[in-house]
Amino acid sequence: MTLPSRRILFLLPILLFAGVAAYFLLRLGEDRDPSQIPSALIDRPVPEFSLPGMTATDGGLTHADVMRAGNEGKVTIVNFFASWCLPCRAEHPLLSELAQHPKVALYGILYKDEPAAAADWLKELGNPYAAIGNDAKGRTGIDFGISGVPESFIIDRAGHIRYRQWGPLDQPTIDKTIMPLLDELTK
């Protein structure tokens, strides 16, 4: 091997490392919120699902319910919650306010929780949901791509997911993101 080719072989790992380091530095500087987990379902149809109710007398929640709300001119909010979830308790009053919006249908999905505990929890805090489905095994949560509770999805009148809220709703998020989106979707 000649001397110039040895130098290139010696410099190759250093150049490769420098290239990878530059890539990661550029990615760190991007204008994005690392607390927001992107969803592959944005602008896609809501997943098909059919869930039983919390009790034998509840009707449950299905994909058809979401589509029916859209046909009635309403935007749907699907909220995954559990009675053991403290952030769910914190966002509950805000969900109750959103449920009063005339163009919103709010549905709940009880995620991996005991129906009796959830019934007591809703009795204490009030039930803002038009219907609740029981996702005891978490399969529907997997289909929606949730990473935990609470998570909420805004679904337009055509049945497409338009927004995903990872974590609890708070007033600034409702004021700056949710309400403008609801206004846009209900025009």
XYZ file of N, CA and C in Angstrom:
561
model
N 0.840 -1.171 0.000
C 0.000 0.000 0.000
C 0.890 1.241 0.000
N 0.431 2.222 -0.731
C 1.214 3.448 -0.783
C 0.853 4.339 0.397
N 1.671 5.320 0.664
C 1.482 6.216 1.798
C 0.157 6.991 1.724
N -0.260 7.561 0.565
C -1.546 8.267 0.511
C -2.738 7.357 0.804
N -2.722 6.112 0.354
C -3.847 5.224 0.625
C -3.900 4.844 2.098
N -2.768 4.756 2.777
C -2.755 4.496 4.225
C -3.364 5.668 4.986
N -3.057 6.863 4.541
C -3.609 8.051 5.209
C -5.142 8.076 5.064
N -5.603 7.712 3.881
C -7.060 7.695 3.663
C -7.713 6.655 4.566
N -7.118 5.474 4.673
C -7.662 4.443 5.563
C -7.640 4.902 7.013
N -6.635 5.646 7.391
C -6.529 6.152 8.755
C -7.580 7.237 9.000
N -7.835 8.087 8.021
C -8.775 9.199 8.174
C -10.232 8.783 7.991
N -10.485 7.685 7.322
C -11.855 7.250 7.042
C -12.716 7.121 8.307
N -12.291 6.445 9.377
C -13.130 6.372 10.580
C -13.376 7.743 11.204
N -12.376 8.601 11.163
C -12.541 9.937 11.733
C -13.572 10.733 10.928
N -13.499 10.660 9.599
C -14.458 11.355 8.750
C -15.867 10.794 8.924
N -15.985 9.492 9.045
C -17.285 8.857 9.263
C -17.885 9.314 10.592
N -17.080 9.324 11.643
C -17.540 9.782 12.958
C -17.984 11.242 12.882
N -17.208 12.089 12.225
C -17.539 13.501 12.103
C -18.860 13.691 11.355
N -19.094 12.898 10.326
C -20.346 12.978 9.578
C -21.545 12.588 10.423
N -21.432 11.511 11.178
C -22.529 11.067 12.056
C -22.774 12.101 13.155
N -21.708 12.635 13.748
C -21.846 13.650 14.796
C -22.537 14.898 14.246
N -22.181 15.322 13.051
C -22.814 16.492 12.441
C -24.309 16.253 12.212
N -24.662 15.061 11.769
C -26.074 14.721 11.555
C -26.865 14.860 12.858
N -26.339 14.280 13.945
C -27.053 14.336 15.222
C -27.120 15.762 15.762
N -26.082 16.541 15.586
C -26.116 17.935 16.032
C -27.168 18.724 15.267
N -27.278 18.491 13.982
C -28.304 19.179 13.199
C -29.706 18.764 13.643
N -29.900 17.488 13.937
C -31.214 16.996 14.398
C -31.584 17.578 15.748
N -30.597 17.779 16.621
C -30.874 18.369 17.934
C -31.331 19.810 17.817
N -30.875 20.502 16.807
C -31.221 21.897 16.634
C -32.560 22.135 15.966
N -33.247 21.090 15.532
C -34.531 21.265 14.859
C -35.557 21.854 15.809
N -36.481 22.589 15.251
C -37.532 23.222 16.028
C -38.678 22.245 16.237
N -38.582 21.410 17.255
C -39.648 20.459 17.554
C -39.693 20.235 19.050
N -40.836 19.830 19.538
C -41.045 19.594 20.959
C -40.800 18.124 21.256
N -39.724 17.813 22.002
C -39.422 16.404 22.255
C -40.446 15.711 23.150
N -41.308 16.492 23.823
C -42.332 15.862 24.660
C -43.513 15.367 23.832
N -43.622 15.815 22.588
C -44.703 15.375 21.719
C -44.255 14.163 20.905
N -44.987 13.088 21.054
C -44.687 11.865 20.329
C -45.513 11.866 19.049
N -44.882 11.796 17.892
C -45.661 11.836 16.653
C -46.544 10.596 16.492
N -47.622 10.759 15.792
C -48.528 9.650 15.532
C -48.565 9.368 14.039
N -48.440 8.106 13.695
C -48.524 7.696 12.289
C -49.960 7.754 11.779
N -50.926 7.954 12.666
C -52.336 7.943 12.273
C -52.883 9.311 11.884
N -52.095 10.369 12.043
C -52.596 11.695 11.698
C -52.989 11.713 10.218
N -54.190 12.227 9.971
C -54.814 12.323 8.641
C -55.181 10.959 8.052
N -55.207 9.941 8.867
C -55.642 8.609 8.429
C -56.987 8.277 9.077
N -57.716 7.331 8.503
C -58.999 6.960 9.103
C -58.820 6.355 10.502
N -59.803 6.620 11.334
C -59.782 6.059 12.685
C -59.800 4.529 12.571
N -59.025 3.832 13.405
C -59.006 2.361 13.323
C -60.389 1.763 13.601
N -60.638 0.638 12.992
C -61.878 -0.107 13.265
C -61.784 -0.679 14.684
N -62.871 -0.551 15.441
C -62.900 -1.140 16.779
C -64.344 -1.345 17.212
N -64.520 -2.261 18.127
C -65.818 -2.522 18.730
C -65.552 -2.975 20.163
N -65.929 -2.129 21.109
C -65.644 -2.401 22.510
C -66.930 -2.569 23.309
N -66.929 -3.491 24.267
C -68.083 -3.611 25.151
C -68.138 -2.420 26.097
N -69.279 -2.247 26.739
C -69.410 -1.197 27.739
C -68.725 -1.583 29.037
N -68.736 -0.670 29.983
C -68.116 -0.956 31.285
C -68.912 -2.003 32.054
N -70.218 -2.008 31.844
C -71.059 -3.014 32.482
C -71.875 -3.713 31.397
N -72.560 -4.747 31.785
C -73.359 -5.516 30.824
C -74.499 -4.682 30.245
N -74.949 -3.639 30.972
C -76.068 -2.826 30.502
C -75.622 -1.641 29.652
N -74.310 -1.322 29.653
C -73.802 -0.229 28.815
C -73.705 -0.696 27.371
N -73.899 0.228 26.464
C -73.868 -0.118 25.048
C -72.479 -0.290 24.466
N -71.458 0.235 25.124
C -70.109 0.140 24.587
C -69.817 1.247 23.599
N -68.774 1.052 22.814
C -68.329 2.057 21.867
C -67.758 1.356 20.643
N -68.128 1.851 19.464
C -67.666 1.236 18.224
C -67.198 2.302 17.233
N -66.534 1.836 16.222
C -66.126 2.681 15.102
C -67.362 3.370 14.512
N -68.477 2.661 14.439
C -69.714 3.220 13.883
C -70.199 4.423 14.696
N -69.998 4.422 16.020
C -70.380 5.571 16.845
C -69.600 6.816 16.432
N -68.313 6.648 16.205
C -67.464 7.769 15.784
C -67.940 8.291 14.429
N -68.222 7.393 13.517
C -68.676 7.785 12.181
C -70.056 8.445 12.244
N -70.917 7.962 13.117
C -72.258 8.537 13.261
C -72.156 9.980 13.751
N -71.264 10.243 14.704
C -71.083 11.602 15.209
C -70.638 12.524 14.075
N -69.734 12.036 13.233
C -69.290 12.825 12.086
C -70.422 13.111 11.119
N -71.282 12.116 10.904
C -72.427 12.299 10.007
C -73.428 13.302 10.568
N -73.406 13.464 11.903
C -74.284 14.443 12.544
C -73.631 15.821 12.595
N -72.472 15.968 11.956
C -71.796 17.258 11.898
C -70.903 17.557 13.085
N -70.584 16.541 13.869
C -69.758 16.763 15.053
C -68.339 16.239 14.853
N -67.424 16.899 15.530
C -66.047 16.434 15.620
C -65.988 15.538 16.843
N -65.258 14.442 16.737
C -65.185 13.486 17.834
C -63.866 13.618 18.579
N -63.955 13.554 19.890
C -62.762 13.434 20.723
C -62.855 12.082 21.410
N -61.842 11.260 21.193
C -61.749 9.961 21.862
C -60.652 10.086 22.907
N -61.021 9.841 24.163
C -60.097 9.983 25.280
C -59.863 8.632 25.941
N -58.605 8.186 25.949
C -58.226 6.976 26.674
C -57.935 7.376 28.110
N -58.557 6.682 29.071
C -58.407 7.043 30.479
C -58.442 5.800 31.349
N -58.104 5.990 32.624
C -58.201 4.920 33.618
C -58.379 5.567 34.984
N -59.056 4.877 35.882
C -59.300 5.432 37.213
C -58.024 5.505 38.047
N -57.046 4.678 37.756
C -55.790 4.674 38.511
C -54.817 5.737 38.019
N -55.188 6.481 37.007
C -54.319 7.462 36.350
C -54.520 8.856 36.955
N -53.512 9.364 37.670
C -53.622 10.687 38.280
C -53.718 11.814 37.241
N -52.938 11.775 36.152
C -53.125 12.825 35.133
C -54.530 12.812 34.507
N -55.167 11.640 34.464
C -56.546 11.565 33.953
C -57.479 12.364 34.870
N -57.242 12.264 36.159
C -58.037 13.014 37.134
C -57.828 14.512 36.924
N -56.585 14.906 36.660
C -56.273 16.325 36.482
C -56.942 16.902 35.235
N -57.024 16.129 34.147
C -57.605 16.657 32.907
C -59.131 16.529 32.874
N -59.708 15.788 33.792
C -61.142 15.483 33.758
C -62.035 16.739 33.713
N -61.775 17.780 34.528
C -62.627 18.975 34.433
C -62.569 19.637 33.052
N -61.402 19.587 32.412
C -61.273 20.177 31.084
C -62.043 19.364 30.043
N -62.020 18.046 30.191
C -62.819 17.205 29.288
C -64.309 17.486 29.471
N -64.708 17.698 30.721
C -66.118 18.009 30.994
C -66.527 19.304 30.290
N -65.630 20.286 30.258
C -65.919 21.532 29.549
C -65.980 21.301 28.044
N -65.036 20.525 27.494
C -65.047 20.241 26.056
C -66.314 19.507 25.641
N -66.817 18.656 26.517
C -68.033 17.887 26.203
C -69.246 18.800 26.035
N -69.178 20.024 26.574
C -70.295 20.964 26.457
C -70.314 21.688 25.108
N -69.222 21.587 24.347
C -69.147 22.235 23.033
C -70.229 21.627 22.146
N -71.051 22.448 21.493
C -72.179 21.903 20.723
C -71.783 21.069 19.500
N -70.572 21.214 19.022
C -70.142 20.478 17.830
C -69.138 19.383 18.161
N -69.104 18.943 19.430
C -68.149 17.919 19.858
C -68.895 16.725 20.433
N -68.470 15.540 20.030
C -68.930 14.296 20.652
C -67.715 13.718 21.389
N -67.802 13.624 22.699
C -66.703 13.110 23.513
C -66.987 11.669 23.905
N -66.058 10.775 23.512
C -66.170 9.361 23.865
C -64.965 8.966 24.698
N -65.187 8.046 25.615
C -64.109 7.563 26.458
C -63.799 6.104 26.171
N -62.529 5.764 26.323
C -62.122 4.364 26.258
C -61.392 4.054 27.550
N -62.004 3.195 28.342
C -61.416 2.755 29.603
C -60.294 1.786 29.271
N -59.079 2.150 29.658
C -57.901 1.403 29.235
C -57.323 0.579 30.383
N -57.415 -0.741 30.247
C -56.814 -1.687 31.192
C -57.136 -1.335 32.642
N -58.399 -1.201 32.924
C -58.848 -0.818 34.262
C -60.045 -1.676 34.660
N -60.304 -1.716 35.930
C -61.461 -2.431 36.454
C -62.712 -1.577 36.256
N -63.727 -2.098 35.599
C -64.940 -1.309 35.358
C -65.586 -0.765 36.632
N -65.564 -1.532 37.715
C -66.177 -1.054 38.961
C -65.424 0.158 39.505
N -64.098 0.139 39.442
C -63.299 1.276 39.910
C -63.562 2.499 39.034
N -63.672 2.285 37.730
C -63.942 3.391 36.816
C -65.343 3.958 37.044
N -66.312 3.099 37.323
C -67.676 3.568 37.587
C -67.698 4.442 38.839
N -66.983 4.028 39.882
C -66.898 4.843 41.101
C -66.212 6.177 40.825
N -65.153 6.124 40.041
C -64.385 7.319 39.687
C -65.267 8.313 38.933
N -66.037 7.805 37.958
C -66.926 8.668 37.186
C -68.102 9.174 38.019
N -68.535 8.383 38.972
C -69.609 8.827 39.861
C -69.125 10.003 40.708
N -67.872 9.924 41.144
C -67.283 10.988 41.956
C -67.037 12.264 41.143
N -66.464 12.122 39.942
C -66.042 13.281 39.154
C -67.070 13.751 38.131
N -68.035 12.910 37.822
C -68.991 13.210 36.771
C -68.574 12.519 35.481
N -69.550 12.157 34.684
C -69.272 11.441 33.445
C -69.525 12.353 32.246
N -68.448 12.852 31.610
C -68.631 13.735 30.462
C -68.804 12.995 29.131
N -68.648 11.669 29.144
C -68.601 10.888 27.911
C -69.996 10.527 27.396
N -70.176 10.648 26.084
C -71.425 10.218 25.455
C -71.537 8.698 25.503
N -70.415 8.010 25.424
C -70.357 6.548 25.542
C -68.934 6.177 25.946
N -68.824 4.991 26.570
C -67.520 4.504 27.022
C -67.362 3.062 26.568
N -66.208 2.781 25.998
C -65.856 1.410 25.647
C -64.807 0.900 26.616
N -64.851 -0.389 26.898
C -63.911 -1.000 27.839
C -62.835 -1.753 27.057
N -61.625 -1.204 27.047
C -60.482 -1.823 26.376
C -59.663 -2.572 27.431
N -60.231 -3.665 27.933
C -59.622 -4.402 29.041
C -58.256 -4.982 28.702
N -58.082 -5.440 27.479
C -56.806 -6.050 27.087
C -55.858 -5.064 26.410
N -56.335 -3.878 26.083
C -55.480 -2.867 25.484
C -55.306 -2.962 23.980
N -56.065 -3.818 23.329
C -55.907 -4.010 21.887
C -56.265 -2.746 21.081
N -57.343 -2.074 21.467
C -57.726 -0.856 20.759
C -56.691 0.239 20.993
N -56.148 0.290 22.193
C -55.067 1.233 22.466
C -53.871 1.004 21.554
N -53.556 -0.261 21.311
C -52.462 -0.593 20.390
C -52.803 -0.121 18.981
N -54.051 -0.339 18.558
C -54.465 0.081 17.221
C -54.367 1.601 17.049
N -54.648 2.341 18.117
C -54.530 3.794 18.075
C -53.081 4.251 18.266
N -52.221 3.357 18.734
C -50.809 3.700 18.917
C -50.526 4.457 20.193
N -51.356 4.257 21.225
C -51.117 5.006 22.460
C -49.907 4.437 23.191
N -49.304 5.292 23.999
C -48.164 4.861 24.804
C -48.524 4.820 26.279
N -49.706 5.239 26.620
C -50.180 5.237 28.004
C -51.428 6.088 28.100
N -51.875 6.319 29.314
C -53.047 7.170 29.522
C -52.627 8.386 30.335
N -53.262 9.509 30.156
C -54.310 9.771 29.180
C -53.738 10.109 27.808
N -54.504 9.799 26.809
C -54.241 10.241 25.444
C -55.588 10.538 24.802
N -55.615 11.576 23.994
C -56.845 11.984 23.332
C -56.593 12.173 21.840
N -57.610 11.870 21.070
C -57.541 11.993 19.615
C -58.722 12.822 19.143
N -58.446 13.770 18.255
C -59.519 14.541 17.629
C -59.721 13.967 16.235
N -60.969 13.624 15.965
C -61.332 12.961 14.712
C -62.325 13.860 13.972
N -62.007 14.171 12.727
C -62.870 15.072 11.960
C -64.166 14.379 11.547
N -65.044 15.138 10.918
C -66.360 14.605 10.540
C -66.283 13.502 9.505
N -65.161 13.421 8.785
C -64.988 12.356 7.789
C -64.380 11.094 8.403
N -64.067 11.142 9.701
C -63.523 9.959 10.367
C -62.006 9.851 10.301
N -61.319 10.963 10.062
C -59.857 10.962 10.014
C -59.282 11.583 11.284
N -58.249 10.969 11.820
C -57.592 11.498 13.011
C -56.818 12.744 12.600
N -57.106 13.851 13.271
C -56.464 15.114 12.917
C -55.473 15.589 13.966
N -55.591 15.069 15.205
C -54.697 15.531 16.266
C -54.611 14.459 17.346
N -53.433 14.361 17.922
C -53.218 13.440 19.050
C -52.613 14.231 20.196
N -53.248 14.134 21.351
C -52.715 14.752 22.564
C -52.144 13.650 23.430
N -50.832 13.652 23.543
C -50.154 12.693 24.412
C -50.082 13.322 25.789
N -50.547 12.608 26.801
C -50.553 13.153 28.153
C -51.821 13.945 28.409
N -51.905 14.501 29.608
C -53.141 15.190 29.981
C -53.333 16.508 29.246
N -54.579 16.818 28.979
C -54.923 18.120 28.435
C -54.710 19.172 29.514
N -54.294 20.354 29.103
C -54.191 21.480 30.020
C -54.814 22.697 29.336
N -55.069 23.739 30.103
C -55.767 24.900 29.551
C -54.995 25.576 28.418
N -53.659 25.760 28.533
C -52.958 26.371 27.388
C -53.075 25.546 26.101
N -53.025 24.224 26.198
C -53.168 23.375 25.008
C -54.563 23.505 24.423
N -55.556 23.558 25.273
C -56.926 23.721 24.788
C -57.085 25.070 24.099
N -56.556 26.132 24.725
C -56.705 27.477 24.164
C -55.927 27.663 22.862
N -54.701 27.166 22.813
C -53.828 27.440 21.672
C -53.924 26.413 20.553
N -54.331 25.172 20.873
C -54.326 24.112 19.864
C -55.707 23.507 19.631
N -56.340 23.049 20.688
C -57.599 22.304 20.553
C -58.729 23.187 20.020
N -58.973 24.331 20.652
C -60.096 25.171 20.227
C -59.931 25.701 18.796
N -58.735 26.183 18.411
C -58.592 26.591 17.001
C -58.843 25.430 16.028
N -58.378 24.231 16.400
C -58.610 23.079 15.527
C -60.102 22.741 15.472
N -60.787 22.788 16.612
C -62.231 22.514 16.608
C -62.962 23.548 15.761
N -62.554 24.824 15.879
C -63.192 25.875 15.068
C -62.981 25.594 13.574
N -61.770 25.183 13.222
C -61.462 24.891 11.813
C -62.270 23.697 11.302
N -62.365 22.659 12.123
C -63.023 21.427 11.698
C -64.546 21.515 11.698
N -65.101 22.488 12.418
C -66.560 22.590 12.504
C -67.125 23.701 11.621
N -66.314 24.266 10.755
C -66.810 25.318 9.831
C -67.749 24.724 8.816
